[in-house]
Amino acid sequence: MTMAEKILSAKSGIKSVSPGDVVEAAVDAVMLHDIGVPGVRKPLEELSGGKIHPGVTCVVIPDHFVPAPTVQAAENLRITEEFAKKNGLAYYGQGRGGICHQVMIEKGYILPGQIVAAPDAHATSYGALGAFGAGFGVTDVAIAMACGHLWFEIPKTIQFVLGGHFNKGVYAKDLILHILHEFEDNSIIYYAAEFCGPGTAELSMDDRICICNLAYEMGVKACFVVPDEITAAYLQKVTGKRHDFVLPDRDAVYEKTVSVDLGNIPPMLSLPHNPQNGAPVANYTGTKIDQAFLGSCTNGRIEDLRIAASAMKGRKVADGVRMIITPASVEVMEQAIKEGLWETFIEAGALLTNPGCGICLGGHLGLLASGENCISSSNRNFLGRMGSVEANIYLASPMTVALAAIHGEIVDPRRYSPKEAS
């Protein structure tokens, strides 16, 4: 069986499952945020009188509208905090957490072999640690919280076998943008994706989270990077112990296998207004930008900030460009300050915000005006996502974002070594 099949089999108590089977599987953990809690309360009350199943770990992390930009957002934040405290749940309030997915991972709530449900599509991020993370509507999340299980249709699995090495100026974000573009025909909706092969040794944990996070944008139900010693070392760091992995069987049956040579991946963009609308950066050099955004649950981690700082050190953000940097968590922000990255960004003229989702979902902290172009390290560039429906959003790697901020236009990062970029 594949990773998805083995996890769902184990959690449903069925010896063997195949794609298309429907099972009821135990849910280990639920993540909630300031958008999810207000919607979960009513169905949870109807299902269980508001009680949470003892087998489900529930963590609450406000992040989408932090700090509150509107009165309604403030009300939702109050509701979220009251719900967490009333139920004695783990709670990472404003100034104490960050983006939900980052906090769940860095605080050790995500473990291999688990099923984790969330009212947030990018819960696929958890597959970087070998967990089955998936997004659901608030009613399904409430069912998981009340009953301790959910029904799943066993997904087909597509296998991506990575080989080779990235070229200069190419990163994990470019890889997943390239793959999204390859499957823009929506042919793998509700599949599970598995990334494996010798090329995964090129991928840090931050890289793996980026890939699993953005994989949702091609419609997969779950995404995994097959665990290895890199995974083990990270889990040892955040939990203090080693964990057993759920690994695919040697004779696992895949619906499709795709071989990817990392050396053939160019720096990529997602063009407006769809993450799957991909193209090489080289085809769009010279495109003027008004705003650059570095952050989100896709690329707001410490390695992303380091990459951007390597391009920005000793340089200035171009006149007429706003560079907004939003770290994924308080922990990431603290590390960036310790390493001097914060100072580099300030000296370059960037705007630094508190940890959280920020402008990614268009809630606040950097809305776009009509006619403006934004280059972003986030995961979505839908029409009107960050403000005006007459604005354009280009998705790119942190290096491509940082270089665009410096030059005032999109440039090909392969032209710049780290030394030249900084």
XYZ file of C-alpha atoms in Angstrom:
422
model
C 0.000 0.000 0.000
C 0.947 3.651 -0.429
C 1.436 6.027 2.502
C -2.119 7.350 2.311
C -3.526 3.823 2.098
C -1.441 2.559 5.029
C -2.382 5.465 7.301
C -6.096 5.259 6.501
C -5.981 1.473 6.826
C -4.371 1.643 10.271
C -6.671 4.396 11.517
C -9.792 2.570 10.343
C -8.750 -0.822 11.709
C -8.959 -2.463 8.294
C -6.105 -4.731 7.251
C -5.963 -3.604 3.633
C -7.635 -0.838 1.603
C -7.683 0.160 -2.043
C -8.528 3.371 -3.910
C -12.272 3.962 -3.967
C -12.961 2.183 -0.667
C -14.807 4.249 1.946
C -13.655 3.990 5.558
C -14.252 5.634 8.902
C -10.853 6.572 10.267
C -9.832 7.874 13.674
C -8.627 11.474 13.715
C -5.654 12.208 15.961
C -5.659 15.997 15.985
C -7.647 19.029 14.890
C -6.217 22.468 14.201
C -8.488 25.503 14.576
C -7.939 29.195 13.863
C -9.883 32.441 14.115
C -11.882 31.642 10.970
C -12.599 28.031 11.916
C -13.703 28.370 15.534
C -16.760 30.601 14.922
C -18.058 28.122 12.335
C -17.307 24.967 14.328
C -19.136 25.937 17.515
C -22.742 25.401 16.374
C -22.364 21.945 14.754
C -20.187 20.812 17.670
C -22.897 21.864 20.103
C -25.530 19.994 18.081
C -23.414 16.858 17.800
C -22.015 16.482 21.293
C -23.277 19.323 23.452
C -19.978 21.073 22.773
C -17.825 18.259 24.150
C -14.626 17.255 22.353
C -13.766 13.575 21.929
C -11.004 12.585 24.380
C -8.983 10.921 21.631
C -8.623 14.134 19.625
C -5.919 16.696 20.383
C -7.317 20.116 19.527
C -5.029 23.127 19.086
C -6.261 26.700 18.564
C -4.070 29.240 16.756
C -5.519 32.611 15.663
C -3.612 33.817 12.614
C -5.714 35.047 9.690
C -6.736 38.456 11.056
C -4.047 39.199 13.664
C -4.146 41.854 14.941
C -7.800 42.545 14.177
C -8.255 44.905 11.193
C -12.047 45.133 11.615
C -14.614 44.969 14.414
C -15.899 41.633 13.059
C -12.366 40.230 13.124
C -11.996 41.407 16.717
C -15.234 39.643 17.643
C -14.024 36.422 16.022
C -10.732 36.634 17.889
C -12.616 37.043 21.156
C -14.855 34.062 20.327
C -11.774 32.011 19.439
C -10.003 32.748 22.701
C -13.113 32.089 24.807
C -13.691 28.757 23.049
C -10.113 27.622 23.636
C -10.124 28.575 27.319
C -13.582 27.134 27.977
C -12.488 23.757 26.617
C -8.987 23.791 28.111
C -7.352 23.577 24.695
C -3.792 24.373 23.710
C -3.996 28.023 22.643
C -1.418 30.246 20.951
C -2.833 33.746 21.259
C -1.828 36.909 19.471
C 1.902 37.501 19.811
C 2.499 33.941 21.016
C 2.101 31.825 17.896
C 1.938 32.717 14.230
C 0.551 30.953 11.183
C -1.416 27.889 12.260
C 0.397 25.296 10.139
C 3.848 26.537 11.101
C 3.007 26.514 14.809
C 1.468 23.026 14.627
C 4.678 21.708 13.088
C 7.293 23.582 15.109
C 5.562 22.880 18.446
C 5.524 19.122 17.806
C 1.802 18.557 17.321
C 2.288 16.838 13.944
C 3.662 13.295 14.072
C 4.138 10.661 11.358
C 1.216 8.344 10.756
C -1.374 10.694 12.222
C -4.565 11.978 10.647
C -4.927 15.706 11.234
C -8.045 17.618 10.217
C -8.398 21.379 9.885
C -10.822 23.938 8.445
C -7.985 25.056 6.203
C -6.964 23.662 2.822
C -3.225 23.930 3.426
C -3.250 21.292 6.159
C -1.589 19.207 3.440
C 1.587 20.821 4.843
C 1.646 18.142 7.547
C 2.614 15.487 5.016
C 6.135 16.896 5.177
C 6.388 14.999 8.475
C 4.598 11.892 7.231
C 1.132 12.749 8.574
C -2.135 12.673 6.624
C -3.147 16.334 6.880
C -6.297 17.435 5.117
C -8.659 20.383 5.003
C -12.405 20.084 5.594
C -15.456 22.282 6.006
C -16.401 23.305 9.537
C -19.145 20.663 9.792
C -16.729 17.831 9.060
C -14.212 19.304 11.494
C -16.929 19.437 14.153
C -17.735 15.766 13.445
C -14.073 14.858 13.964
C -14.012 16.816 17.224
C -17.266 15.316 18.517
C -16.939 11.733 17.308
C -13.196 11.222 16.962
C -13.426 9.970 13.394
C -14.351 10.942 9.836
C -15.190 9.046 6.674
C -12.687 9.044 3.837
C -12.681 7.687 0.339
C -9.283 6.058 -0.170
C -7.499 8.261 -2.716
C -5.476 7.140 -5.672
C -1.806 8.088 -5.320
C 0.530 9.783 -7.761
C 4.242 9.241 -7.130
C 6.843 11.898 -7.909
C 10.367 10.449 -8.078
C 12.921 13.235 -7.718
C 16.457 12.981 -9.047
C 19.390 15.262 -9.813
C 20.218 18.590 -8.216
C 18.822 22.101 -8.321
C 20.720 24.609 -10.419
C 21.763 27.998 -9.078
C 18.795 30.267 -8.466
C 16.292 27.390 -8.337
C 14.463 26.347 -5.180
C 11.765 24.007 -3.881
C 9.132 26.659 -4.637
C 10.126 26.532 -8.293
C 9.789 22.756 -8.279
C 6.237 22.747 -6.950
C 5.150 25.645 -9.187
C 6.479 23.655 -12.136
C 4.536 20.559 -11.046
C 1.351 22.570 -10.491
C 1.597 23.818 -14.044
C 2.091 20.275 -15.350
C -1.221 19.252 -13.771
C -3.319 22.292 -14.537
C -5.785 19.980 -16.284
C -7.185 19.043 -12.820
C -6.485 15.376 -13.541
C -5.324 14.528 -9.999
C -8.060 16.078 -7.851
C -8.559 14.039 -4.636
C -5.371 12.058 -5.260
C -2.650 11.679 -2.675
C 0.827 12.753 -3.785
C 4.060 11.077 -2.663
C 7.477 12.646 -3.237
C 10.408 10.255 -3.054
C 13.702 9.422 -4.733
C 17.327 10.548 -4.286
C 16.400 14.150 -5.039
C 14.546 14.465 -1.737
C 17.971 14.651 -0.078
C 18.123 18.154 -1.624
C 15.046 19.181 0.371
C 15.249 20.628 3.868
C 12.227 20.422 6.157
C 11.307 23.984 5.193
C 11.423 22.906 1.538
C 9.241 19.883 2.215
C 6.628 21.924 4.035
C 6.555 24.359 1.116
C 5.971 21.531 -1.385
C 3.254 19.780 0.643
C 1.564 23.110 1.349
C 1.365 24.261 -2.247
C 0.483 20.807 -3.589
C -3.087 21.424 -2.479
C -3.420 23.928 -5.316
C -3.492 21.063 -7.824
C -6.364 19.487 -5.909
C -4.727 16.665 -3.940
C -6.349 15.451 -0.731
C -3.006 14.833 0.960
C 0.666 15.168 0.096
C 3.703 13.404 1.538
C 7.459 13.559 1.293
C 8.536 10.035 2.198
C 10.176 10.346 5.636
C 13.915 9.876 6.024
C 16.736 10.922 8.339
C 16.061 14.591 7.616
C 12.520 14.071 8.902
C 13.789 12.078 11.880
C 16.286 14.764 12.871
C 13.631 17.478 12.722
C 11.170 15.482 14.826
C 13.931 14.743 17.318
C 14.543 18.479 17.576
C 10.927 19.516 18.137
C 9.682 16.560 20.210
C 12.849 15.341 21.935
C 12.513 11.773 20.698
C 12.493 9.582 17.622
C 9.302 8.358 15.983
C 8.322 5.407 13.823
C 7.445 6.234 10.232
C 4.682 4.969 8.008
C 6.464 4.177 4.744
C 5.056 3.017 1.418
C 5.415 -0.674 0.669
C 7.993 -1.670 -1.923
C 5.196 -3.148 -4.034
C 2.793 -0.239 -3.540
C 0.540 0.383 -6.531
C 0.469 3.926 -7.886
C -2.020 5.357 -10.327
C 0.849 7.196 -11.998
C 4.585 7.699 -11.477
C 6.300 10.892 -12.640
C 10.094 11.229 -12.758
C 11.425 14.738 -12.165
C 15.022 15.813 -12.827
C 15.651 18.773 -10.516
C 18.323 19.988 -12.919
C 15.639 20.630 -15.540
C 13.542 22.911 -13.332
C 13.915 26.638 -14.123
C 13.007 29.514 -11.808
C 9.223 29.687 -12.067
C 6.339 32.110 -11.735
C 2.624 31.551 -11.332
C 0.988 34.178 -13.490
C -2.296 35.887 -12.621
C -4.817 34.572 -11.642
C -4.199 30.900 -10.847
C -1.354 29.094 -9.027
C -1.300 26.534 -11.846
C -0.791 29.203 -14.498
C 2.947 28.630 -14.506
C 5.761 29.936 -16.690
C 9.549 30.316 -16.462
C 10.673 33.554 -14.841
C 12.870 34.189 -17.882
C 9.754 34.758 -20.003
C 8.584 37.654 -17.830
C 11.728 39.531 -16.853
C 11.233 43.274 -16.883
C 7.677 43.091 -15.546
C 7.333 46.083 -13.215
C 6.187 45.458 -9.656
C 4.651 47.710 -7.028
C 4.728 45.337 -4.080
C 6.768 42.319 -3.006
C 5.495 40.001 -0.266
C 7.655 37.517 1.623
C 5.685 35.338 4.017
C 2.770 32.885 4.329
C 2.528 29.234 5.335
C 4.268 28.430 2.052
C 7.433 30.529 2.371
C 7.568 32.464 5.620
C 10.052 30.237 7.429
C 13.595 30.964 8.541
C 15.292 29.531 5.447
C 13.066 31.702 3.258
C 14.061 34.791 5.219
C 17.733 33.817 4.970
C 17.455 33.471 1.197
C 15.808 36.876 0.872
C 18.353 38.501 3.174
C 21.223 37.110 1.064
C 19.819 39.072 -1.872
C 18.955 42.227 0.065
C 21.993 42.721 2.306
C 23.647 46.038 1.509
C 20.988 46.869 -1.067
C 17.854 49.006 -1.054
C 14.301 48.218 -2.059
C 13.671 50.044 -5.341
C 11.911 53.395 -5.309
C 8.187 52.972 -5.706
C 8.199 49.388 -4.395
C 6.771 48.194 -1.086
C 8.534 45.130 0.320
C 6.432 43.500 3.061
C 7.951 40.726 5.174
C 5.720 38.665 7.474
C 7.402 35.808 9.398
C 5.481 32.566 9.775
C 5.780 32.455 13.563
C 7.169 34.162 16.634
C 9.873 31.499 16.711
C 10.876 32.332 13.130
C 10.876 36.047 13.907
C 13.048 35.571 16.989
C 15.548 33.508 15.011
C 15.638 36.121 12.243
C 16.383 38.827 14.805
C 19.182 36.732 16.360
C 20.779 36.175 12.947
C 20.660 39.852 12.027
C 18.165 39.302 9.200
C 15.748 41.810 10.699
C 18.429 44.494 10.595
C 19.196 43.644 6.956
C 15.534 44.022 6.018
C 15.116 47.302 7.890
C 18.223 48.794 6.330
C 16.949 47.750 2.901
C 13.710 49.646 3.488
C 11.366 46.687 3.903
C 8.178 46.811 5.977
C 8.240 44.218 8.769
C 5.005 42.915 10.287
C 3.981 40.665 13.139
C 3.804 36.906 12.509
C 0.599 35.684 10.885
C -1.111 35.242 7.542
C -1.006 38.969 6.821
C -1.577 40.015 3.236
C -1.639 36.439 1.866
C -5.435 36.200 2.159
C -6.064 39.900 1.577
C -7.254 40.640 5.087
C -4.888 43.495 5.914
C -1.233 44.522 6.111
C -0.740 45.368 2.446
C -3.846 45.478 0.244
C -3.271 46.166 -3.451
C -4.715 49.091 -5.391
C -6.107 48.809 -8.909
C -3.480 48.348 -11.591
C -0.758 47.269 -9.156
C 1.492 44.228 -9.602
C 2.580 42.161 -6.604
C 5.166 39.381 -6.545
C 4.537 37.044 -3.628
C 6.021 33.968 -1.981
C 2.530 32.817 -0.932
C 0.336 30.042 -2.351
C -2.585 31.756 -4.084
C -2.900 34.529 -6.648
C -6.616 34.464 -7.381
C -8.352 37.527 -8.777
C -8.880 39.971 -5.922
C -6.975 37.789 -3.451
C -4.898 40.654 -2.029
C -7.151 43.599 -2.676
C -8.365 45.136 -5.913
C -9.747 42.831 -8.602
C -7.781 45.006 -11.004
C -4.446 44.075 -9.402
C -2.124 41.236 -10.478
C -0.305 38.719 -8.274
C 2.710 36.667 -9.386
C 3.858 33.745 -7.209
C 7.579 33.025 -6.973
C 10.409 31.794 -4.761
C 11.731 33.975 -1.920
C 14.859 34.733 -3.976
C 12.847 35.848 -7.001
C 10.627 37.973 -4.724
C 13.592 39.645 -3.012
C 15.419 40.364 -6.250
C 12.271 41.860 -7.771
C 11.940 44.160 -4.755
C 15.510 45.389 -5.229
C 15.273 45.894 -8.980
C 11.676 47.091 -9.148
C 10.927 44.446 -11.753
C 11.011 40.691 -12.189
C 14.520 39.411 -12.882
C 15.932 35.940 -13.473
C 17.691 34.776 -10.258
C 20.087 32.634 -12.267
C 21.847 35.858 -13.247
C 22.815 36.483 -9.645
C 24.963 34.436 -7.327
C 24.281 35.075 -3.598
C 27.355 37.344 -3.526
C 26.219 39.308 -6.577
C 22.649 39.518 -5.291
C 23.787 40.960 -1.981
